[in-house]
Each structure stands twice: as structure tokens, then as C-alpha cells.
Coordinates of C-alpha atoms in Angstrom, one line a residue:
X1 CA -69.0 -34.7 43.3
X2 CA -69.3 -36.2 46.4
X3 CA -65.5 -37.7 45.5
X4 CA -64.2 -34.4 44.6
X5 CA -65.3 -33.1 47.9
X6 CA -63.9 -35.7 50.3
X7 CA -60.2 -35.0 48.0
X8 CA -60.5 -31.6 47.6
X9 CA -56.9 -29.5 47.2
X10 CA -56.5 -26.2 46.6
X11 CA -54.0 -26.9 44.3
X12 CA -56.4 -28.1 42.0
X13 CA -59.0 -25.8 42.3
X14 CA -56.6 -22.9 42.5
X15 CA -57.7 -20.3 39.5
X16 CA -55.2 -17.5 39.3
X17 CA -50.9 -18.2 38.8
X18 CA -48.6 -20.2 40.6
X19 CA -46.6 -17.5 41.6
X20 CA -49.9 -16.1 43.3
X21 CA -50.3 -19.2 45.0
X22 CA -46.4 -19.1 45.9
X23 CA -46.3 -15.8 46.7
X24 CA -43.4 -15.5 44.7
X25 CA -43.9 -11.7 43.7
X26 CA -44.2 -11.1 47.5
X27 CA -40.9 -11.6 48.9
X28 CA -37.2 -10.6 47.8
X29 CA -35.7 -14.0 46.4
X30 CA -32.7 -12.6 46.3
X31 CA -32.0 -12.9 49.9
X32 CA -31.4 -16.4 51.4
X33 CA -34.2 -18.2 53.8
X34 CA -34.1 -16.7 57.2
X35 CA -31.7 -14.0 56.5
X36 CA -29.8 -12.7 59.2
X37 CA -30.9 -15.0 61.5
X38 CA -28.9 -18.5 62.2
X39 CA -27.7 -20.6 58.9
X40 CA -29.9 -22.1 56.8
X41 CA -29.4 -25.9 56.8
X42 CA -29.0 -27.0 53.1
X43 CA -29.4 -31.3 52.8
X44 CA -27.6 -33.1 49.5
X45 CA -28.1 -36.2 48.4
X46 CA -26.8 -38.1 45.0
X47 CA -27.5 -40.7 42.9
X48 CA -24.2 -41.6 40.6
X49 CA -25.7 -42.3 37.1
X50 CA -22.4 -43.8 35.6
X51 CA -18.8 -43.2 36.1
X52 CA -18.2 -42.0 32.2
X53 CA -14.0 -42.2 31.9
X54 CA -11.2 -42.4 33.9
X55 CA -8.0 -40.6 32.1
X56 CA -4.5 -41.0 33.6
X57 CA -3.1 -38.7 30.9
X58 CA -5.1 -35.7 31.7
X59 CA -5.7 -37.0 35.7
X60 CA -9.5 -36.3 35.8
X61 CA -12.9 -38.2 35.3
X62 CA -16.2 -37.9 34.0
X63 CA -19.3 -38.9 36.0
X64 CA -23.1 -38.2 35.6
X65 CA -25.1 -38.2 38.8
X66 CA -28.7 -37.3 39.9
X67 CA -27.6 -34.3 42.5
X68 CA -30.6 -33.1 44.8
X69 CA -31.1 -30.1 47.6
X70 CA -33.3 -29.9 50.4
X71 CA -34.4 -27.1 52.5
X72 CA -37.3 -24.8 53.7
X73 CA -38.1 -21.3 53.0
X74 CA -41.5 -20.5 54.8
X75 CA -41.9 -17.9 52.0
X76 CA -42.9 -20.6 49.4
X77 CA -45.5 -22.2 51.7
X78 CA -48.8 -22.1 50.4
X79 CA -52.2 -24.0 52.2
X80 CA -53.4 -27.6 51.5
X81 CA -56.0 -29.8 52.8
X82 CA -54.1 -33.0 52.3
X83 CA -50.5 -31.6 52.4
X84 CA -50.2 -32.7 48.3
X85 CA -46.8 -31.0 46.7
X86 CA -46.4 -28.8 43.6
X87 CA -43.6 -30.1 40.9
X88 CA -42.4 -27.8 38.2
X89 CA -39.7 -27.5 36.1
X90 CA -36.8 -25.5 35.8
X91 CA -38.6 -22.1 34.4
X92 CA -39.9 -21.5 38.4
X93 CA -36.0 -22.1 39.5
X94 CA -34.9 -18.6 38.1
X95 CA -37.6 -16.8 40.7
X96 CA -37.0 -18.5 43.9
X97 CA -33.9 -19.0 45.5
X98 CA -31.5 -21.9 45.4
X99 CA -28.7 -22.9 47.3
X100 CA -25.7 -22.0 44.5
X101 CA -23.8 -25.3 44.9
X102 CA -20.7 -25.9 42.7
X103 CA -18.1 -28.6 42.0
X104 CA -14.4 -27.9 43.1
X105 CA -11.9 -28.8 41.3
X106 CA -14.3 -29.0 38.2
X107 CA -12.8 -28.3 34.9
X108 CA -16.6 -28.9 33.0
X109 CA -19.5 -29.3 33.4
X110 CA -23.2 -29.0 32.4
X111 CA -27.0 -29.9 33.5
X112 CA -28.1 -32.1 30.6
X113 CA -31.4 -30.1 28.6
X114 CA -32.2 -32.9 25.9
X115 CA -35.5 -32.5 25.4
X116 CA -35.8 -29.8 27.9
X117 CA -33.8 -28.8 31.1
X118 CA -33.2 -31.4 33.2
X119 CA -34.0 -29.5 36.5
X120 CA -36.9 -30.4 38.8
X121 CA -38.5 -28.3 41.7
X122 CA -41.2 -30.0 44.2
X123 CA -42.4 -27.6 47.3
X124 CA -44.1 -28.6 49.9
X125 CA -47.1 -26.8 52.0
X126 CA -45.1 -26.2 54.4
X127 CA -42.1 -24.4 53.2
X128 CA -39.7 -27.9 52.4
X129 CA -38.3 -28.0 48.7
X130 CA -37.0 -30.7 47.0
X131 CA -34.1 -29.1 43.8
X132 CA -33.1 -31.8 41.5
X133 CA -31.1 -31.5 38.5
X134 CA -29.2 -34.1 36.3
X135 CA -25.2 -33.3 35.6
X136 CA -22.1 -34.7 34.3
X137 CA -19.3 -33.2 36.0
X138 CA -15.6 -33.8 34.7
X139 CA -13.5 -33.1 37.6
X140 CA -9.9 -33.6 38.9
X141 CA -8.2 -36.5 40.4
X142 CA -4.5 -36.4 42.0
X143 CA -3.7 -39.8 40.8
X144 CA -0.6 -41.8 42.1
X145 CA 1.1 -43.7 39.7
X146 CA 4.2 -45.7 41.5
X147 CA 2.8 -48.6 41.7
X148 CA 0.9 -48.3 38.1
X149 CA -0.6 -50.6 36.8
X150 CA -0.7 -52.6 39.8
X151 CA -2.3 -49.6 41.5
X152 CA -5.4 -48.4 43.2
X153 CA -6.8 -44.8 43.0
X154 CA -9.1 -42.9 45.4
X155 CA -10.9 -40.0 43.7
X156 CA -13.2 -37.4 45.2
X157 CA -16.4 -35.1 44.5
X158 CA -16.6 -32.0 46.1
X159 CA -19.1 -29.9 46.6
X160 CA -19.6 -26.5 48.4
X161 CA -21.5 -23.6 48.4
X162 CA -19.8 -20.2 46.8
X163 CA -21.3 -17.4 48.2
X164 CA -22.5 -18.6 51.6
X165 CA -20.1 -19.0 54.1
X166 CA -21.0 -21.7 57.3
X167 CA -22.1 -19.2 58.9
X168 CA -25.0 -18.5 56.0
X169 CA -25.5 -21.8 54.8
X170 CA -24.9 -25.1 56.3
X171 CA -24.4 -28.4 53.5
X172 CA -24.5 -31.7 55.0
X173 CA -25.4 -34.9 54.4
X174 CA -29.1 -35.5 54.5
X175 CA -29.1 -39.3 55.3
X176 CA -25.2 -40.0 56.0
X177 CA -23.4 -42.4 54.0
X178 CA -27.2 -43.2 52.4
X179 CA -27.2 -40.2 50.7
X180 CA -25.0 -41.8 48.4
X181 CA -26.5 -44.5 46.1
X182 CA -25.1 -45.6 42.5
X183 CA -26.5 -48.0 40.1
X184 CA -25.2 -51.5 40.1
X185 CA -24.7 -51.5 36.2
X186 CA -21.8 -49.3 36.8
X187 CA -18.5 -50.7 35.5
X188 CA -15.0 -49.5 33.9
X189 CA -13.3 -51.1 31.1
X190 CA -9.9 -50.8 33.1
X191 CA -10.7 -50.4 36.7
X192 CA -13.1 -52.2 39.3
X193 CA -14.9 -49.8 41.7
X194 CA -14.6 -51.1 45.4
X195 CA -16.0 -48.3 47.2
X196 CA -17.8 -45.3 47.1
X197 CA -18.5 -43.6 50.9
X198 CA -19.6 -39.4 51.1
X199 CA -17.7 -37.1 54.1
X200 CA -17.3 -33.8 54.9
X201 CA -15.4 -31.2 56.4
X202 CA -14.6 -27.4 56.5
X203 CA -12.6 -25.2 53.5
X204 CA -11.0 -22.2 54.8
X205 CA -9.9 -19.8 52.7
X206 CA -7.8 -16.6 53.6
X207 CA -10.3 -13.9 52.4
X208 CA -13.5 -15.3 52.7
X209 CA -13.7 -17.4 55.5
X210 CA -14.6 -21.0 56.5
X211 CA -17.0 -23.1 54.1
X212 CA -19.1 -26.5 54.4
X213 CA -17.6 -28.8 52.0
X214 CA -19.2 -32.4 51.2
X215 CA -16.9 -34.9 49.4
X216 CA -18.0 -37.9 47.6
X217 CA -15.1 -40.6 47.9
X218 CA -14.5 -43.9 45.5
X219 CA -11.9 -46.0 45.1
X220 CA -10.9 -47.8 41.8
X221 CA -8.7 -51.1 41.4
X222 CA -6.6 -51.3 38.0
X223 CA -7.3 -54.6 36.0
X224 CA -3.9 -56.1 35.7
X225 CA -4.5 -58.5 33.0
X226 CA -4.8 -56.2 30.1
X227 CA -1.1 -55.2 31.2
X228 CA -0.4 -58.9 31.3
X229 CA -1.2 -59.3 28.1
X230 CA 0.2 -56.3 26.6
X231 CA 3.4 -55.5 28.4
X232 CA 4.3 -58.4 31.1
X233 CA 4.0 -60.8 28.6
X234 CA 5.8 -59.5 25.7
X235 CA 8.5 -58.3 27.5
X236 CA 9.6 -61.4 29.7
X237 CA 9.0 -63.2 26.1
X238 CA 11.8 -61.3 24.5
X239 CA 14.0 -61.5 27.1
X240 CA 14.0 -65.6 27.3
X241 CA 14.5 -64.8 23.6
X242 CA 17.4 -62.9 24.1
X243 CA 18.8 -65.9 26.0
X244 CA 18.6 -68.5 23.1
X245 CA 21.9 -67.0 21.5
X246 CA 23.6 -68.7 24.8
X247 CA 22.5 -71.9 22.9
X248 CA 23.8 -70.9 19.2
X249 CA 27.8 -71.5 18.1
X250 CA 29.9 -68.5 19.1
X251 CA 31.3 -69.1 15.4
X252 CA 27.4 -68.0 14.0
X253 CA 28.2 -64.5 14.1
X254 CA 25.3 -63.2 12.5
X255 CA 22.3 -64.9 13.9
X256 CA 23.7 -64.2 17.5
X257 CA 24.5 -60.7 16.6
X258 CA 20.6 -60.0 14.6
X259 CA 18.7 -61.9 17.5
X260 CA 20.6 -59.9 19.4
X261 CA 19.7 -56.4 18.2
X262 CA 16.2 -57.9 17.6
X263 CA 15.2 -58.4 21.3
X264 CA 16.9 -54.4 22.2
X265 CA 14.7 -52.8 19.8
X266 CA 11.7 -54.7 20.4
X267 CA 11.8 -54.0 23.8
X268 CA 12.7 -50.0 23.4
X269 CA 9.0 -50.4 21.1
X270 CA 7.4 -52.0 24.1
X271 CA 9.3 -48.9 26.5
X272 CA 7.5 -46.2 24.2
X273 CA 4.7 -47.5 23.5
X274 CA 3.8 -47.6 27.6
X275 CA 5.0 -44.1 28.2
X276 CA 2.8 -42.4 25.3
X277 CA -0.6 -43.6 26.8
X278 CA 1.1 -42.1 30.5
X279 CA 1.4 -38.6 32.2
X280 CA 5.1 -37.3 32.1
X281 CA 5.5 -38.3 35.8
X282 CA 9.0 -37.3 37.4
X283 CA 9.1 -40.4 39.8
X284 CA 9.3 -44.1 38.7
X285 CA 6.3 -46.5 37.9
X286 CA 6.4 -50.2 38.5
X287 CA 6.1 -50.7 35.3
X288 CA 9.1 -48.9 34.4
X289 CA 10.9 -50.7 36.8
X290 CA 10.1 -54.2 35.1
X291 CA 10.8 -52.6 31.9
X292 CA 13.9 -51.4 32.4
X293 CA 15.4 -54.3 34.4
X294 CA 14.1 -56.4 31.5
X295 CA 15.8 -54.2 28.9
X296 CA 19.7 -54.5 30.8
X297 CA 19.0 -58.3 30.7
X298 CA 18.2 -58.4 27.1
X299 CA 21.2 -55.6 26.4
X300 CA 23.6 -57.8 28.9
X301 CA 22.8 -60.6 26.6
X302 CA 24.1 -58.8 23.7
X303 CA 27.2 -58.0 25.7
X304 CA 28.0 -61.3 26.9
X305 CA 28.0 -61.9 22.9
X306 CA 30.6 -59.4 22.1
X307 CA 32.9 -60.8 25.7
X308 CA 32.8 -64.0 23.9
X309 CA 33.3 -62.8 20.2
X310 CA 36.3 -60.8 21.5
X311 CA 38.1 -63.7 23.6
X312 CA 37.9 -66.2 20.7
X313 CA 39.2 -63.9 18.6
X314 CA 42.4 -63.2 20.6
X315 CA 42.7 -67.1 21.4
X316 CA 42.5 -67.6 17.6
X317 CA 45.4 -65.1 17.5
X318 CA 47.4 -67.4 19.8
X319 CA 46.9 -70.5 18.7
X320 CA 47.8 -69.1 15.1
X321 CA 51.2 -67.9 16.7
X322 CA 51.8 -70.9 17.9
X323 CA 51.1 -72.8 14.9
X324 CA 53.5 -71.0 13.2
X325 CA 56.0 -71.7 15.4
X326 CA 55.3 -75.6 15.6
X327 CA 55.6 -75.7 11.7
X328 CA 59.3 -75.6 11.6
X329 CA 59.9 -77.2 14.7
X330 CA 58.4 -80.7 14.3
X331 CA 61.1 -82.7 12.9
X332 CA 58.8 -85.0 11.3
X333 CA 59.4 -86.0 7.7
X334 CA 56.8 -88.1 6.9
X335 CA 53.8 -86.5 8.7
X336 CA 51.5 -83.7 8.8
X337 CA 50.6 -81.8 11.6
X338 CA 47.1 -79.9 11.6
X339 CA 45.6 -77.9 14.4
X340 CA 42.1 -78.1 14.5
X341 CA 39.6 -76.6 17.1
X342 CA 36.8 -79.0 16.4
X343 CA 35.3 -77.4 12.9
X344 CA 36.8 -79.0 10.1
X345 CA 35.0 -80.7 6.5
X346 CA 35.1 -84.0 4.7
X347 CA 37.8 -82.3 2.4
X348 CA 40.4 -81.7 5.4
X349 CA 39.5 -85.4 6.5
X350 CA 40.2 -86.7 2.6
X351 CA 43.4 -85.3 2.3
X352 CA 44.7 -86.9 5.3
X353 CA 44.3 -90.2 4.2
X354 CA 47.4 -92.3 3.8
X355 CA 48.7 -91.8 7.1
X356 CA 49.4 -94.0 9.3
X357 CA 48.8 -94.3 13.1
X358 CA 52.0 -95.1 14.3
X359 CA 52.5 -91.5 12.7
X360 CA 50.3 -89.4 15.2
X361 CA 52.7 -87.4 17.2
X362 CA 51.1 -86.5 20.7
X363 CA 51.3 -82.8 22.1
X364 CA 51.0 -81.7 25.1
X365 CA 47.4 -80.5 26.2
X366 CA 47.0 -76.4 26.4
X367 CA 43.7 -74.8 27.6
X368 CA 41.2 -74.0 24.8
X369 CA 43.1 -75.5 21.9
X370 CA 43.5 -78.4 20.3
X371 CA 46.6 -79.7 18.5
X372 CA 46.5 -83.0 16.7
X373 CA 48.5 -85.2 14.3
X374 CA 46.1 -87.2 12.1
X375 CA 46.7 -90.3 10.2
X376 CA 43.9 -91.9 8.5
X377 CA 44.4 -95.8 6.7
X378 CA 42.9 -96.4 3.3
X379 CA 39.6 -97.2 4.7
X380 CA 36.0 -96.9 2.6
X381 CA 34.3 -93.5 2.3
X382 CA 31.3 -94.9 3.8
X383 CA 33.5 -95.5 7.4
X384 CA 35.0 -92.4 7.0
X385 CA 31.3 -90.2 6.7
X386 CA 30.4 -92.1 10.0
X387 CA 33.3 -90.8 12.2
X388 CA 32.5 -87.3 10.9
X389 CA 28.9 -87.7 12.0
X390 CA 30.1 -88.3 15.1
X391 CA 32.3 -85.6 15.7
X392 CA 29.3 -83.1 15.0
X393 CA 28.3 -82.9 18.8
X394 CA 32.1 -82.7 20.0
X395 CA 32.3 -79.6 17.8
X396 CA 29.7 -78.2 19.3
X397 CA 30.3 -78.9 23.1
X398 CA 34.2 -77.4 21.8
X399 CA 32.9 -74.0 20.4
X400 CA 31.2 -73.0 23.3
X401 CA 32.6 -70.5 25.3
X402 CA 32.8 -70.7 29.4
X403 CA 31.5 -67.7 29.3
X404 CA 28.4 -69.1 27.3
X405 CA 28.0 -71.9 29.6
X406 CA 27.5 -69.5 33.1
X407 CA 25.4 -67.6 31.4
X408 CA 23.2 -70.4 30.5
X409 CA 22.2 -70.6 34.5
X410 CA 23.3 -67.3 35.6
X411 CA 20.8 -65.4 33.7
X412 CA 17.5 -67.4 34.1
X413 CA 18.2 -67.9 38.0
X414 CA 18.8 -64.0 38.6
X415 CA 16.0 -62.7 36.2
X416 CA 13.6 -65.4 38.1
X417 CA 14.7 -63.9 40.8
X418 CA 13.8 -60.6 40.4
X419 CA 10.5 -61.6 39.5
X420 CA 9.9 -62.8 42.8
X421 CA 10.8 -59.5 44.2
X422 CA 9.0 -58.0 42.3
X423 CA 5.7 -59.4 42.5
X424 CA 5.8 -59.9 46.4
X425 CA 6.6 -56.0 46.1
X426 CA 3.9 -54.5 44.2
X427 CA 1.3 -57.4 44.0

């Protein structure tokens, strides 16, 4: 007893209702603290729970935070020997009054009531309450994507009373840039948070008047090496791809013409599938930038293939004029005359045999064709198989193009090129 004395509080020994104690039936709740005298000052802290989602497609996020009023209305005080608080739930919040804070720019949102309303109330002897609630918020974010996905964005929080003008009902701060906390286990899949800072400032509108507004400010960085993986990668990939058909015989119509078409169509995949996971933007992303250049390289590549297919085909029409007009014109009786471009069998090499060298008529040299008179002695099949073999990489180094051979520097050096711009650019 003698305990009970020395920590005695009406609060505990109090028979009769809280709302007796409070005084609640007393006064009109209805009006604000203080009414029409100066503006009540209204203090807000938060604690961010968890940053939920970020969505570029819709331009908003999700976040769950702890958000908490403070003020004094002498009409709640009630007397206390050792100055102990009262706690209650949310049930006492619908017969006092509360500041009526909401989220702008919020497109949902909801106090969490699993297993009962998340709301808290504490009052103090003297008048001070303490309003807490727990609510995820998904709100809008003007997100700049230029430089995506080597991007930063800076989203914002705002909160603001909608009834009370700042003349009524002044929100601030209560501890600065303290009033802000967040929980270290906070991360994003995509992004890394570098900064979260609280301000405020004034929100005038035309018919209403002039309104505290409190703001709370973070800024997220974009992982880039998911997009490495995904996009950067693949698409340099296919077009050094594209740039093997430089490599292959101008003759191999087919494989230069399907690797061709291969590398265009895998990068047009790569183009769409980027742009369905993206807002329908009107101004140009980085990533589109890289995309695109990379896709004219890979499509250049396909028409440096048909420059080359179209001026060996009208060489071949030359050099088949003027074989026709050398085969009556020789004057040589006892020898054959073949032109040849470097591609010819064993057969063509057979049937030449019995000729003579002192038979060999010499030509004159003309650019990009070879005419030759051949005469082959009765010499073994086995010597003959080993000058053919060697004639392989002639034919080669013969059926390339000039136009193959520029492009074998000309498009490595200007595509690394552009990389360098590129990345000193948006890096």
C-alpha cells in the first residue's frame, strides 16, 4: 500500500469513462485547437517502413511509412501526479480532433487494419498529443527518362493539410531533416537509394488561399548491369556478328545474305522488347540512342552486301563480253584460252593437260580480272592435287571485294568510336 501511495495516478485510480476524464463530451471537437486565435502549430514526423515498387510504366511508387502528428489542445488535458500519458486506439480518434493531413499527388492509399486499425493516440496531461498511424501511400513521380537506364530519379512525398489554410494550421517539421528516419533493410531490386532529405514550402491555390506543404525527398540510382546484361550486351554482340559476313566469299550468297537478315531481326526483337516494359515517352532515351545506332550498323552491313553482290555481278557481265570477243580473235591453233577469276575444280585443271608451256599466251593485265592461257605437261595426279591446294588461299584473297576489305576496318573503328562517345556522354 505504502507503494501504491508513493505512485499514485489518477489514471489508475480513475472510476468513471475516459471521455469523463478527457472531457471529451465538454467541448465542440469539431472546431480546431485555439480557434480564432493564431494558427495552431501541427509537428510531423515519419518513419519510411519500405519503399514497396518503383514503376516507370505507370510513373508512381508505393511506400509504407510510420506517419505521426503532434500538437496540443488544452481541451484534452486532464490532472496527474507524475505527468504519466493515456494511449488508445483508433476508436477515441473519431471524438477528438485531428489535423486532416493528406497525400498530394496520391492515387491510393489506405491505413493498414490487420488485426485491428493501425492508428494510435497518446495524450499527455498537459494538452500535447502524439497521432500515429501506419500507411502505404502509392503516389506520383514525374520521372525523366533521357538518360534511362543510365538515369537517376528524385521522387517526392507531399503532405498538406486540406481544410486549414496557414493561417489555421501551421505543418512543419518537428525535428528538421531528423524527422525523417528509414530502416536500413531498405533496398530495390533495380535502383539504389542515395538520399532521402524532408523540406517544405507554401501551395497557393487560386480559390483557397496559401497552404503549408512538407515534402519528403529521395533520390534513386538505376542499376546498370541488369541492362548490361540484357540489352548492351546482346546488341553490341549481334552487331560484331553482323560484321563476320565481311570475312565470308562474296560468291556465298546465301550465308551472307541469312546472317545478314539474322542480325536485323534480332536486333528489331531486342528494339521491342525495351520499349514494351517503357512509358510511350515523346523524347529520346539513351537507350534508344544505342539501339538504334546499333541497328544502321547491323542494316549497313547488309547493304555493303548487296554494293558488293551488285558490282561483281556487272564485272562478271564485262569480263563475259570480253571473253567473247577474245574467242575469235586469238589466232592460236593449238591452244586454249580460259579466263578464270580464281574459282575453278580439278576437272577444269584435268582437261588442260597436254599443253605445253611454251603455249601460254600472255595478256595484258585489266583491273579485277584475270585472263590466263594454261598449259599443263603430263605430270602425276598426285603433283597436280598439290598445286590446287595451293591455289585455295589465292582464290580467296581474289574473291574479295575492295569494298569488303574497308569495311573490314571502317566499321569496327567507327562503331568503337561511338562507344566512346557514348559512354563519356551518359555514364
Amino acid at each position: 500500500s505504502h507503494i501504491f501511495k508513493k505512485n499514485r495516478d489518477l489514471t489508475k485510480a480513475w472510476k468513471g469513462k475516459t471521455e469523463q476524464l478527457l472531457r471529451v463530451n465538454e467541448h465542440d471537437f469539431t472546431m480546431r485547437p485555439a480557434f480564432g486565435g493564431p494558427a495552431i502549430p501541427v509537428g510531423v514526423d515519419v518513419q519510411v517502413e519500405s519503399l514497396d515498387s518503383i514503376s516507370e510504366v505507370d510513373m508512381d511508387f508505393t511506400m509504407t511509412l510510420y506517419l505521426r502528428h503532434y500538437w496540443k489542445d488544452e481541451r484534452l488535458s486532464f490532472p496527474s501526479t507524475n505527468n504519466k500519458s493515456m494511449t488508445f486506439d483508433g476508436r477515441l480518434v473519431k471524438k477528438i480532433w485531428v489535423p486532416d493531413v493528406f497525400f498530394v499527388h496520391s492515387k491510393r492509399s489506405f491505413i493498414h487494419d490487420t488485426t485491428t486499425d493501425n492508428i494510435m493516440l497518446r495524450v499527455f496531461p498537459d494538452g500535447h498529443v502524439l497521432y500515429s498511424m501506419r500507411v502505404t501511400v502509392t503516389a506520383m513521380c514525374n520521372m525523366d527518362f533521357s538518360h534511362f537506364p543510365l538515369d537517376s530519379q528524385t521522387c517526392s512525398l507531399e503532405l498538406e493539410s486540406y481544410a486549414y489554410t496557414d493561417e489555421d494550421l501551421m505543418l512543419y517539421w518537428k525535428n528538421g531533416n531528423e524527422s525523417l528516419k528509414t530502416d536500413e533493410k531498405i533496398s530495390l531490386s533495380q535502383f539504389l537509394i542515395q538520399k532521402f532529405h524532408t523540406t517544405s514550402r507554401l501551395a497557393f491555390y487560386s480559390s483557397t488561399g496559401w497552404y503549408n506543404r512538407l515534402y519528403i525527398n529521395f533520390t534513386l540510382r538505376r542499376h546498370i548491369f541488369f541492362f548490361l546484361l540484357q540489352t548492351y550486351f546482346p546488341a553490341t554482340l549481334m552487331v560484331m556478328l553482323s560484321w563476320v559476313s565481311f570475312w565470308i566469299d562474296r560468291r556465298a550468297v546465301p550465308a551472307r545474305v541469312s546472317l545478314g537478315i539474322t542480325t536485323v531481326l534480332t536486333m528489331s526483337t531486342i528494339i521491342t522488347g525495351v520499349n514494351a516494359s517503357m512509358p510511350r515517352v515523346s523524347y529520346i532515351k539513351a537507350v534508344d540512342i544505342y539501339l538504334w545506332v546499333s541497328f544502321v550498323f547491323v542494316f549497313l552491313s547488309v547493304l555493303e552486301y548487296a554494293a558488293v553482290n551488285y558490282l561483281t555481278t556487272v564485272q562478271e557481265r564485262k569480263e563475259r563480253k570480253l571473253r567473247e570477243r577474245f574467242s575469235c580473235s586469238c589466232g592460236i591453233p593449238h591452244s586454249k584460252t580460259m579466263m578464270l577469276d580464281g574459282n575453278y575444280s580439278e576437272s577444269d585443271a584435268n582437261s588442260l593437260a597436254g599443253y605445253t608451256r611454251n603455249q601460254m599466251v600472255p595478256e595484258e593485265d585489266k583491273p579485277e580480272k584475270m585472263v590466263v592461257h594454261l598449259a599443263m605437261s603430263n605430270e602425276s595426279n598426285s603433283s597436280r592435287k598439290r598445286g590446287l591446294k595451293g591455289h585455295v588461299g589465292l582464290r580467296i584473297i581474289q574473291n574479295t571485294h575492295a569494298i569488303d576489305k574497308y569495311s573490314r576496318l571502317i566499321f569496327p573503328g567507327t562503331y568503337i568510336f561511338f562507344n566512346l562517345i557514348y559512354w563519356s556522354v551518359f555514364s
